[in-house]
Amino acid sequence: MSTESPVGDNFTKVAAADEIEQGTGIAVDVKGIEVAVFNTGDDFYAILNRCAHQQAPLYKAGEEKINAEDTWTDTRGGVDAENATVSCPWHLWEWDLETGEHEVTGKCISTFDVEVADGDVYVSI
Amino acid sequence: MGSSTEQLDPEAEVPEQAFEDYIIDLDFHVNPMTDELMSYVEDDVIRDKLTTEFGPTPVVGKWDAAYAIKEGTEGLYTQGRAEYAEDVREACKKFAIDEPIVNPGINNLNQQHHPLLKNGVTQAANDYMLDNFADEGMYTSMMVPKWDPEYAVEEIERVGSEDNIAAAYSWFDPKVPWGAEQFDPVFEALVEHDLPLLLHGSLAYWPQHTHIGDEMMTWTEVLGFDWPIHGMVNVVNMIMRGVFDRFPDLNVVLQEAGHWWVPFLRYRMDEFYEMHPEDVKITPRKHEAGERYLDRTPSEYLRDNFYLCTQPFAMPRNAGEAEGMLNLSLAEDMFIYSSDWPHQTLDPPTWFYTSRAFDDDTRQAILHENAEDILRL
Ligand code: FES
C-alpha cells in the first residue's frame, strides 16, 4: 500500500473510504497492531480489533448472520451510529468507539485517531 | 511516515493454533424452522394439534434472557440460525471446529405440558436430524424424551443404531432427577446402543411459583446458578442411588451445568458418604440387590462416569490459579469442549491458546480425546 500521508507523518493509510461500507468495519495490521476501522455512516473510527472479553475480532461486528432472514436482527453484533458504539460479534459487549470503554466492566481498549483525505482513510498508531 | 498494512484473514476468528488441533464440539444447536419440523410429525392427529396457532411449544418460562441483553430474544440466535448441515459447516469453519455434534436444540420441550404432543415433536426432530444431518455425514445427538421412559426406549431402539447418531440428548431440570429407578430401562437401552447420555439445561429453571423461583429476577441467578445447582443435584442423585453400580458402562455428560464445582462435590460426597453410609442400603436399587454400600467411593463415579461441557469456561485470568482449578476439577478426565453455537453464551475455542494454564495433554483431552472416548463415532 502507498506510503505518502497527506494528513501527517504518523498516519497510515488503511483503506479507500469507499471500501468500508456503512455500518461495517475492516481489520488491518498496522505496525504489528490489529486495528478495526468502522464506518458508522457519520464518521470513521479506529479501535483495537481484539475484544477485551474473549479476543473476538471486533471488525466482524455487523457481519450478516447465517440464515439472517430467519432471525430477528440480521447481523452478528453491529455498529450503532447514533451512540458511536460497536457491539462485539460474539457476546455483544458494547464498546464506545470514541473512548474505547465498555461501560459495565469499566474496561478500556485502545482507540486511534482517524483522518479522511482524498477519499482515503488514515489511522494514527 | 507511512507503513505497509495488511488485511486480516476473514475466515479465522480464533487463534491460528486452533486450526492445527482436532476439535470436537459437543454442544452445537441446530434450529429447524417450525413448519418444516412439523412436516416430519408422523401421527396426523398429533400434527394437527401441534400446528394450531398455539404452536408446538406454547409453555413459556418465567424468566428470559431477553431482559438481560440488549438484543433481547435475539440472544438465542446471536450467531445465526443453522437449519441444514451446510450452515453448520460454514459456522464451524471460522471457529476451527472440526467435528460438531449437533442437536435439534428444542430445549423448552421438556417444560411443555402434553406428553403425547411432546413425543410427536421428539419423533419429528429425530427424523429431521437423521435426514438433514446424520445422512449428510454429520454426527448427531438424538433426542430422548425424559417425560416418557417407555417411549424413550422405543425411540432409542428406532433411531439409536443409525449411522452418525453419536449420542443421546435429554435434559436435567428441577423435575424428577435422573437417579430415579424409572429411568433404568433408558439406561439399559443407552448402554446397549453404546450411546452416552447428554443432559442439557432445559429452560425449566427453578420450580416456578415457589418462594425461591418467584424471587429470581436476573438471568445471572437463573441461568448462571440454577442450572449448575440442578446439575449437581442430578449427579449426586445418580451416584448415591447406585445407577452406576447397576450400569457401570453408562456415560453421562452435563451440558451448561458448569464445571468448577467438581472439587466441592468430590470431597463433600466422599466425606458425607464415609461418615453416613447406612442409608444407601435403603435406596431401591441397592435394596433390591441386597447390597449394603456403593461399590466404590462417590468421587470415583464422578470421575469415571461423568463428563462436563466447558461452555462458558469462565477461566480465572491468572494462569496459576486456572491450572490449579483445572487439576482439582479433573479436567483431563472430565471436561469436554462445547461452543453452544449460536447462543449469546457462545464459547469459541480460545482459552486453550490464550491461557498458559493448559498443558498439551489437558488441551487435547478437552478438545477431542474425552469426547472420542464416549461418543459412538
Ligand atoms: S469476545 Fe467480545 S464480547 Fe465476548
Coordinates of C-alpha atoms and ligand atoms in Angstrom, one line a residue:
Chain A
M1 CA 0.0 0.0 0.0
S2 CA 1.3 3.5 -0.7
T3 CA 3.2 5.3 2.0
E4 CA 2.8 9.0 1.5
S5 CA 0.4 10.5 4.0
P6 CA -1.2 13.9 3.3
V7 CA -2.6 14.1 6.9
G8 CA 0.6 13.9 8.9
D9 CA 3.6 11.7 9.3
N10 CA 2.2 9.4 12.0
F11 CA -0.8 8.5 10.0
T12 CA -1.0 5.3 7.9
K13 CA -3.4 4.8 5.0
V14 CA -5.6 1.8 5.8
A15 CA -8.2 1.8 3.0
A16 CA -10.1 3.8 0.5
A17 CA -13.1 5.3 2.2
D18 CA -15.5 3.6 -0.2
E19 CA -14.0 0.2 0.6
I20 CA -15.6 0.3 4.1
E21 CA -19.3 0.0 3.7
Q22 CA -21.6 2.0 6.1
G23 CA -22.3 0.0 9.2
T24 CA -19.3 -2.3 8.8
G25 CA -15.7 -2.5 9.6
I26 CA -12.4 -3.8 8.3
A27 CA -9.3 -5.0 10.1
V28 CA -5.8 -4.1 9.3
D29 CA -2.4 -4.8 10.8
V30 CA -0.7 -1.5 11.3
K31 CA 2.8 -1.7 12.6
G32 CA 2.0 -5.0 14.3
I33 CA -1.2 -3.8 15.9
E34 CA -4.6 -5.2 14.8
V35 CA -6.9 -2.3 14.2
A36 CA -10.6 -2.4 13.3
V37 CA -11.8 0.6 11.3
F38 CA -15.5 1.2 11.2
N39 CA -17.7 3.4 9.0
T40 CA -20.7 4.4 11.1
G41 CA -22.1 6.5 8.2
D42 CA -21.4 9.7 10.2
D43 CA -17.8 9.1 10.7
F44 CA -14.9 6.6 10.6
Y45 CA -13.5 5.2 13.8
A46 CA -10.5 3.1 14.6
I47 CA -10.3 0.8 17.7
L48 CA -8.2 -2.2 18.7
N49 CA -9.5 -5.2 16.8
R50 CA -9.5 -7.6 19.8
C51 CA -12.4 -7.5 22.3
A52 CA -11.1 -7.5 25.8
H53 CA -13.6 -10.1 26.9
Q54 CA -12.5 -13.1 24.9
Q55 CA -10.5 -11.7 22.0
A56 CA -13.2 -11.7 19.3
P57 CA -12.2 -9.8 16.1
L58 CA -14.4 -6.7 16.5
Y59 CA -14.3 -5.8 12.9
K60 CA -16.8 -8.7 12.3
A61 CA -19.5 -6.7 14.0
G62 CA -22.2 -6.1 11.5
E63 CA -21.5 -9.2 9.5
E64 CA -24.6 -10.9 8.2
K65 CA -25.7 -14.0 10.2
I66 CA -26.2 -17.4 8.8
N67 CA -29.9 -17.6 7.6
A68 CA -30.3 -14.0 8.8
E69 CA -33.8 -13.9 7.4
D70 CA -34.9 -16.4 10.0
T71 CA -33.5 -14.4 12.9
W72 CA -34.6 -11.0 14.3
T73 CA -31.5 -8.8 14.0
D74 CA -29.7 -9.9 10.8
T75 CA -26.2 -9.2 12.0
R76 CA -23.6 -10.5 14.5
G77 CA -23.3 -7.6 16.8
G78 CA -23.1 -4.3 14.9
V79 CA -22.3 -0.6 14.7
D80 CA -24.6 1.9 16.4
A81 CA -24.1 5.2 14.6
E82 CA -26.1 7.3 16.9
N83 CA -24.2 6.4 20.0
A84 CA -20.9 5.7 18.2
T85 CA -20.6 2.2 19.7
V86 CA -19.8 -1.2 18.3
S87 CA -21.2 -4.4 19.9
C88 CA -19.0 -7.4 19.7
P89 CA -19.9 -10.2 17.3
W90 CA -19.5 -12.9 19.9
H91 CA -21.2 -11.8 23.1
L92 CA -22.4 -8.3 22.3
W93 CA -20.2 -6.3 24.7
E94 CA -20.7 -2.7 23.7
W95 CA -17.5 -0.6 23.1
D96 CA -17.5 3.2 22.9
L97 CA -15.8 4.0 19.6
E98 CA -14.5 7.4 20.9
T99 CA -13.2 6.3 24.3
G100 CA -12.8 2.5 23.9
E101 CA -14.7 2.0 27.1
H102 CA -17.1 -0.9 28.0
E103 CA -19.4 0.7 30.5
V104 CA -20.4 -2.4 32.5
T105 CA -16.9 -3.5 33.4
G106 CA -15.1 -0.2 33.0
K107 CA -12.6 -2.0 30.8
C108 CA -10.9 0.0 28.0
I109 CA -9.3 -0.9 24.8
S110 CA -7.3 1.5 22.6
T111 CA -8.8 3.8 20.1
F112 CA -6.9 5.6 17.4
D113 CA -7.2 8.9 15.6
V114 CA -8.6 8.7 12.1
E115 CA -8.4 11.2 9.2
V116 CA -10.0 11.0 5.8
A117 CA -8.2 12.7 3.0
D118 CA -8.6 12.5 -0.8
G119 CA -11.1 9.6 -0.4
D120 CA -8.6 7.6 1.7
V121 CA -8.8 6.6 5.4
Y122 CA -5.7 7.1 7.6
V123 CA -5.1 5.9 11.1
S124 CA -2.6 7.1 13.6
I125 CA -1.0 4.5 15.8
Chain B
M1 CA 5.6 8.5 7.7
G2 CA 3.6 5.7 6.1
S3 CA 3.8 2.0 6.7
S4 CA 2.6 -1.2 5.0
T5 CA -0.7 -2.6 6.2
E6 CA -2.3 -5.9 5.8
Q7 CA -5.9 -7.1 5.9
L8 CA -6.6 -10.0 8.3
D9 CA -7.9 -13.4 7.2
P10 CA -11.7 -13.0 7.4
E11 CA -12.1 -16.8 7.7
A12 CA -10.3 -17.1 11.0
E13 CA -11.8 -15.8 14.3
V14 CA -9.8 -17.9 16.8
P15 CA -6.1 -18.2 17.3
E16 CA -4.1 -19.9 14.5
Q17 CA -3.1 -22.9 16.6
A18 CA -6.7 -23.9 17.0
F19 CA -6.8 -24.7 13.3
E20 CA -4.0 -27.2 13.8
D21 CA -5.8 -29.1 16.7
Y22 CA -8.6 -31.5 16.1
I23 CA -11.6 -30.0 17.9
I24 CA -14.9 -31.8 18.7
D25 CA -17.8 -29.5 19.8
L26 CA -20.3 -31.4 22.0
D27 CA -23.0 -28.8 22.1
F28 CA -23.9 -27.3 18.7
H29 CA -27.5 -26.3 18.4
V30 CA -29.5 -26.6 15.2
N31 CA -32.8 -24.7 15.0
P32 CA -35.1 -26.1 12.4
M33 CA -37.9 -23.9 11.1
T34 CA -41.2 -24.8 12.8
D35 CA -43.2 -25.5 9.6
E36 CA -40.6 -27.9 8.2
L37 CA -40.1 -29.6 11.6
M38 CA -43.9 -30.1 11.9
S39 CA -44.0 -31.7 8.4
Y40 CA -42.0 -34.6 9.9
V41 CA -44.6 -35.4 12.6
E42 CA -46.0 -38.8 11.5
D43 CA -49.2 -39.0 13.5
D44 CA -51.9 -36.9 11.8
V45 CA -53.9 -36.3 14.9
I46 CA -50.8 -35.1 16.8
R47 CA -49.5 -33.0 13.9
D48 CA -53.0 -31.3 13.7
K49 CA -52.7 -30.2 17.3
L50 CA -49.1 -29.2 17.1
T51 CA -49.8 -26.9 14.2
T52 CA -52.6 -24.8 15.7
E53 CA -51.8 -21.2 16.4
F54 CA -50.9 -22.3 19.9
G55 CA -47.7 -23.7 18.3
P56 CA -45.7 -26.9 19.2
T57 CA -44.1 -25.4 22.4
P58 CA -46.5 -22.9 23.9
V59 CA -45.5 -23.0 27.5
V60 CA -43.0 -20.2 28.3
G61 CA -40.6 -19.8 31.2
K62 CA -41.0 -17.2 33.8
W63 CA -37.6 -15.7 33.1
D64 CA -35.9 -14.8 29.8
A65 CA -32.5 -13.8 28.7
A66 CA -34.3 -11.1 26.7
Y67 CA -34.4 -8.9 29.8
A68 CA -30.7 -9.2 30.3
I69 CA -29.2 -8.4 26.9
K70 CA -29.6 -5.5 24.6
E71 CA -30.7 -7.6 21.6
G72 CA -33.4 -9.2 23.7
T73 CA -34.7 -12.6 22.5
E74 CA -32.1 -12.5 19.7
G75 CA -29.7 -14.0 22.3
L76 CA -30.9 -17.3 21.0
Y77 CA -29.6 -16.5 17.6
T78 CA -26.6 -14.2 18.2
Q79 CA -24.6 -16.1 15.6
G80 CA -27.3 -17.0 13.2
R81 CA -29.6 -20.0 12.7
A82 CA -28.4 -23.3 11.4
E83 CA -31.1 -25.3 9.6
Y84 CA -29.0 -27.6 7.5
A85 CA -25.6 -29.3 7.5
E86 CA -24.0 -26.8 5.2
D87 CA -25.0 -24.0 7.7
V88 CA -23.2 -25.8 10.4
R89 CA -20.1 -26.4 8.3
E90 CA -20.0 -22.7 7.4
A91 CA -20.3 -21.7 11.1
C92 CA -17.6 -24.1 12.3
K93 CA -15.0 -23.1 9.8
K94 CA -14.2 -19.7 11.4
F95 CA -14.0 -21.2 14.9
A96 CA -11.7 -24.1 13.9
I97 CA -14.3 -26.7 15.0
D98 CA -13.7 -29.9 13.1
E99 CA -16.5 -32.1 14.4
P100 CA -19.6 -30.5 15.7
I101 CA -22.0 -32.9 17.5
V102 CA -25.3 -31.3 16.5
N103 CA -28.6 -31.4 18.4
P104 CA -32.0 -30.0 17.5
G105 CA -31.9 -27.6 20.4
I106 CA -35.6 -27.7 21.4
N107 CA -34.7 -27.1 25.0
N108 CA -38.1 -25.9 26.1
L109 CA -39.8 -29.1 25.0
N110 CA -39.3 -30.7 28.4
Q111 CA -41.2 -27.9 30.0
Q112 CA -44.3 -28.4 27.8
H113 CA -47.5 -29.9 29.2
H114 CA -48.7 -32.7 27.0
P115 CA -46.7 -35.9 26.8
L116 CA -48.1 -37.2 23.5
L117 CA -47.6 -33.9 21.8
K118 CA -44.0 -33.8 23.2
N119 CA -43.4 -37.3 21.8
G120 CA -44.6 -36.1 18.4
V121 CA -42.0 -33.3 18.5
T122 CA -39.3 -35.7 19.6
Q123 CA -40.1 -38.1 16.7
A124 CA -40.2 -35.3 14.2
A125 CA -36.9 -33.8 15.5
N126 CA -35.1 -37.1 15.3
D127 CA -36.3 -37.7 11.8
Y128 CA -35.4 -34.2 10.7
M129 CA -31.9 -34.6 12.2
L130 CA -31.4 -38.0 10.5
D131 CA -32.5 -36.6 7.1
N132 CA -30.6 -33.4 7.2
F133 CA -27.6 -34.1 9.4
A134 CA -26.8 -37.8 10.1
D135 CA -27.4 -38.7 6.5
E136 CA -25.3 -35.8 5.4
G137 CA -22.3 -37.3 7.3
M138 CA -22.6 -35.1 10.4
Y139 CA -22.6 -36.6 13.9
T140 CA -25.9 -36.0 15.7
S141 CA -27.3 -36.5 19.2
M142 CA -30.8 -37.9 19.1
M143 CA -33.5 -36.6 21.4
V144 CA -34.6 -38.7 24.3
P145 CA -38.0 -37.9 25.9
K146 CA -37.4 -37.8 29.7
W147 CA -41.1 -37.5 30.5
D148 CA -41.9 -40.9 29.0
P149 CA -39.2 -43.5 29.6
E150 CA -41.1 -46.2 27.7
Y151 CA -41.2 -44.0 24.6
A152 CA -37.6 -43.1 25.2
V153 CA -36.6 -46.7 24.9
E154 CA -38.7 -47.1 21.8
E155 CA -37.1 -44.1 20.2
I156 CA -33.6 -45.3 21.1
E157 CA -34.4 -48.7 19.5
R158 CA -35.7 -46.9 16.4
V159 CA -33.0 -44.3 15.9
G160 CA -30.1 -45.2 18.1
S161 CA -28.3 -47.5 15.7
E162 CA -28.5 -45.3 12.7
D163 CA -25.2 -44.1 11.2
N164 CA -23.8 -40.9 12.7
I165 CA -26.0 -41.0 15.8
A166 CA -23.2 -40.4 18.2
A167 CA -25.1 -39.7 21.5
A168 CA -28.5 -39.3 23.1
Y169 CA -29.7 -35.9 24.2
S170 CA -32.1 -35.1 27.0
W171 CA -32.3 -32.6 29.9
F172 CA -31.5 -32.1 33.6
D173 CA -34.2 -30.0 35.3
P174 CA -36.0 -29.4 38.6
K175 CA -38.3 -32.3 37.9
V176 CA -37.6 -36.0 38.6
P177 CA -33.8 -36.4 38.9
W178 CA -32.1 -39.0 36.8
G179 CA -31.2 -41.2 39.7
A180 CA -34.9 -42.3 39.9
E181 CA -35.4 -46.0 39.1
Q182 CA -37.9 -45.3 36.4
F183 CA -35.0 -44.4 34.1
D184 CA -33.3 -47.8 34.3
P185 CA -34.8 -49.1 31.0
V186 CA -33.5 -45.9 29.3
F187 CA -30.0 -46.5 30.8
E188 CA -30.1 -50.1 29.7
A189 CA -31.0 -49.2 26.1
L190 CA -28.3 -46.5 26.0
V191 CA -25.6 -48.9 27.2
E192 CA -26.8 -51.5 24.7
H193 CA -26.5 -48.9 21.9
D194 CA -23.2 -47.6 23.2
L195 CA -24.6 -44.1 23.5
P196 CA -23.6 -41.6 26.1
L197 CA -26.5 -39.6 27.7
L198 CA -26.1 -35.9 27.2
L199 CA -28.1 -33.8 29.7
H200 CA -28.6 -30.2 28.8
G201 CA -30.2 -27.4 30.8
S202 CA -33.9 -27.3 29.9
L203 CA -35.3 -23.8 30.4
A204 CA -37.4 -25.3 33.1
Y205 CA -35.5 -23.5 35.8
W206 CA -36.4 -23.3 39.4
P207 CA -39.8 -24.8 40.1
Q208 CA -41.9 -21.7 39.2
H209 CA -44.4 -20.2 41.6
T210 CA -42.3 -21.2 44.6
H211 CA -40.7 -18.9 47.1
I212 CA -37.3 -19.2 45.6
G213 CA -38.5 -19.2 42.0
D214 CA -40.6 -16.2 42.4
E215 CA -37.7 -14.2 43.8
M216 CA -35.3 -14.9 41.0
M217 CA -35.2 -11.8 38.8
T218 CA -31.9 -11.8 36.9
W219 CA -30.5 -14.1 34.2
T220 CA -27.3 -14.3 36.2
E221 CA -29.1 -16.1 39.0
V222 CA -31.3 -18.2 36.7
L223 CA -29.1 -19.5 34.0
G224 CA -25.8 -18.8 35.9
F225 CA -26.7 -20.7 39.0
D226 CA -29.9 -22.5 38.7
W227 CA -28.5 -24.8 36.0
P228 CA -25.3 -25.8 37.9
I229 CA -27.3 -26.4 41.1
H230 CA -29.7 -28.8 39.3
G231 CA -26.8 -30.3 37.5
M232 CA -25.1 -31.1 40.9
V233 CA -28.4 -32.4 42.3
N234 CA -28.7 -34.9 39.4
V235 CA -25.1 -36.0 39.6
V236 CA -25.3 -36.8 43.3
N237 CA -28.7 -38.4 43.0
M238 CA -27.5 -40.8 40.3
I239 CA -24.3 -41.7 42.2
M240 CA -25.9 -42.2 45.6
R241 CA -28.9 -44.2 44.3
G242 CA -26.5 -46.7 42.7
V243 CA -27.1 -46.0 39.0
F244 CA -23.5 -46.8 38.1
D245 CA -23.3 -49.9 40.2
R246 CA -26.1 -51.2 38.0
F247 CA -24.9 -49.6 34.8
P248 CA -21.1 -49.2 35.2
D249 CA -20.7 -48.5 31.4
L250 CA -23.2 -45.6 31.4
N251 CA -21.5 -42.3 30.5
V252 CA -23.3 -39.1 31.3
V253 CA -22.4 -35.6 30.0
L254 CA -23.8 -32.4 31.6
Q255 CA -24.1 -29.5 29.2
E256 CA -24.2 -26.0 30.5
A257 CA -24.3 -27.2 34.1
G258 CA -21.0 -25.5 35.0
H259 CA -17.8 -27.4 35.9
W260 CA -15.8 -25.7 38.6
W261 CA -17.9 -27.3 41.2
V262 CA -16.2 -30.7 40.7
P263 CA -13.8 -30.2 43.7
F264 CA -16.7 -29.4 46.0
L265 CA -18.6 -32.5 45.0
R266 CA -15.6 -34.8 45.1
Y267 CA -14.6 -34.0 48.7
R268 CA -18.1 -33.4 50.1
M269 CA -19.7 -36.5 48.7
D270 CA -16.8 -38.7 50.0
E271 CA -16.8 -37.1 53.4
F272 CA -20.5 -37.4 53.9
Y273 CA -20.8 -41.0 52.5
E274 CA -17.9 -42.3 54.5
M275 CA -19.4 -40.8 57.7
H276 CA -23.1 -41.7 56.9
P277 CA -23.2 -44.8 54.7
E278 CA -26.0 -46.7 56.4
D279 CA -28.9 -45.3 54.3
V280 CA -27.5 -46.5 51.0
K281 CA -29.0 -49.9 51.6
I282 CA -32.5 -48.5 51.6
T283 CA -32.2 -46.9 48.2
P284 CA -34.3 -49.1 45.8
R285 CA -31.5 -50.4 43.6
K286 CA -29.3 -51.4 46.5
H287 CA -32.2 -52.8 48.5
E288 CA -33.2 -55.0 45.5
A289 CA -29.7 -56.2 45.0
G290 CA -29.3 -56.9 48.7
E291 CA -26.2 -54.7 48.9
R292 CA -25.2 -52.5 51.8
Y293 CA -22.9 -49.9 50.3
L294 CA -21.8 -48.4 47.0
D295 CA -19.2 -50.5 45.2
R296 CA -16.9 -47.5 45.0
T297 CA -16.3 -44.1 46.6
P298 CA -18.7 -41.5 45.3
S299 CA -16.0 -39.4 43.7
E300 CA -14.8 -42.3 41.6
Y301 CA -18.1 -42.4 39.8
L302 CA -17.9 -38.7 39.3
R303 CA -14.5 -39.1 37.6
D304 CA -15.3 -42.2 35.6
N305 CA -19.0 -41.9 34.6
F306 CA -19.5 -38.1 34.2
Y307 CA -18.2 -35.6 31.8
L308 CA -18.9 -31.8 31.8
C309 CA -19.1 -29.5 28.8
T310 CA -17.0 -26.4 29.3
Q311 CA -19.1 -23.6 27.9
P312 CA -18.9 -20.9 29.2
F313 CA -15.4 -21.7 30.5
A314 CA -15.2 -18.7 32.9
M315 CA -11.4 -19.1 33.4
P316 CA -9.6 -17.2 36.0
R317 CA -7.2 -14.7 34.3
N318 CA -4.3 -15.8 36.4
A319 CA -2.8 -18.9 34.8
G320 CA -1.5 -20.4 38.0
E321 CA -5.0 -20.2 39.6
A322 CA -6.6 -21.6 36.4
E323 CA -4.2 -24.5 36.3
G324 CA -5.0 -25.3 40.0
M325 CA -8.7 -25.3 39.2
L326 CA -8.2 -27.5 36.1
N327 CA -6.3 -30.0 38.2
L328 CA -8.8 -30.1 41.1
S329 CA -11.7 -30.3 38.7
L330 CA -10.2 -33.4 37.0
A331 CA -10.4 -31.5 33.7
E332 CA -8.2 -34.0 31.9
D333 CA -10.6 -36.8 32.8
M334 CA -13.9 -35.0 32.8
F335 CA -14.0 -31.8 30.6
I336 CA -15.3 -31.8 27.0
Y337 CA -15.2 -28.7 24.8
S338 CA -18.5 -27.2 23.7
S339 CA -19.4 -24.0 21.9
D340 CA -23.2 -23.6 22.4
W341 CA -23.4 -22.1 19.0
P342 CA -25.4 -20.0 18.1
H343 CA -26.4 -18.6 21.5
Q344 CA -25.1 -15.4 23.1
T345 CA -23.2 -17.6 25.6
L346 CA -21.1 -18.9 22.7
D347 CA -17.6 -20.1 23.7
P348 CA -15.2 -20.3 20.8
P349 CA -12.1 -22.4 21.5
T350 CA -9.8 -19.6 22.6
W351 CA -8.9 -20.4 26.2
F352 CA -6.7 -23.3 25.2
Y353 CA -4.4 -20.9 23.4
T354 CA -4.7 -17.6 25.3
S355 CA -4.2 -19.1 28.8
R356 CA -1.0 -20.7 29.9
A357 CA -2.9 -23.0 32.3
F358 CA -3.2 -25.8 29.8
D359 CA -0.5 -28.3 29.1
D360 CA -0.8 -30.2 25.8
D361 CA -2.3 -33.3 27.4
T362 CA -5.1 -31.4 29.1
R363 CA -5.8 -29.4 25.9
Q364 CA -6.1 -32.5 23.7
A365 CA -8.2 -34.3 26.3
I366 CA -10.7 -31.4 26.5
L367 CA -10.7 -30.6 22.8
H368 CA -11.3 -34.2 21.5
E369 CA -9.9 -37.2 23.4
N370 CA -12.6 -37.3 26.2
A371 CA -15.3 -36.9 23.6
E372 CA -13.8 -39.7 21.4
D373 CA -13.7 -42.0 24.5
I374 CA -17.5 -41.9 25.0
L375 CA -19.2 -40.9 21.7
R376 CA -20.3 -43.6 19.2
L377 CA -18.2 -42.3 16.3
Ligands
FES1 S1 -15.4 -11.6 22.9 FE1 -16.3 -9.7 22.7 S2 -18.0 -9.8 23.9 FE2 -17.1 -11.7 24.3

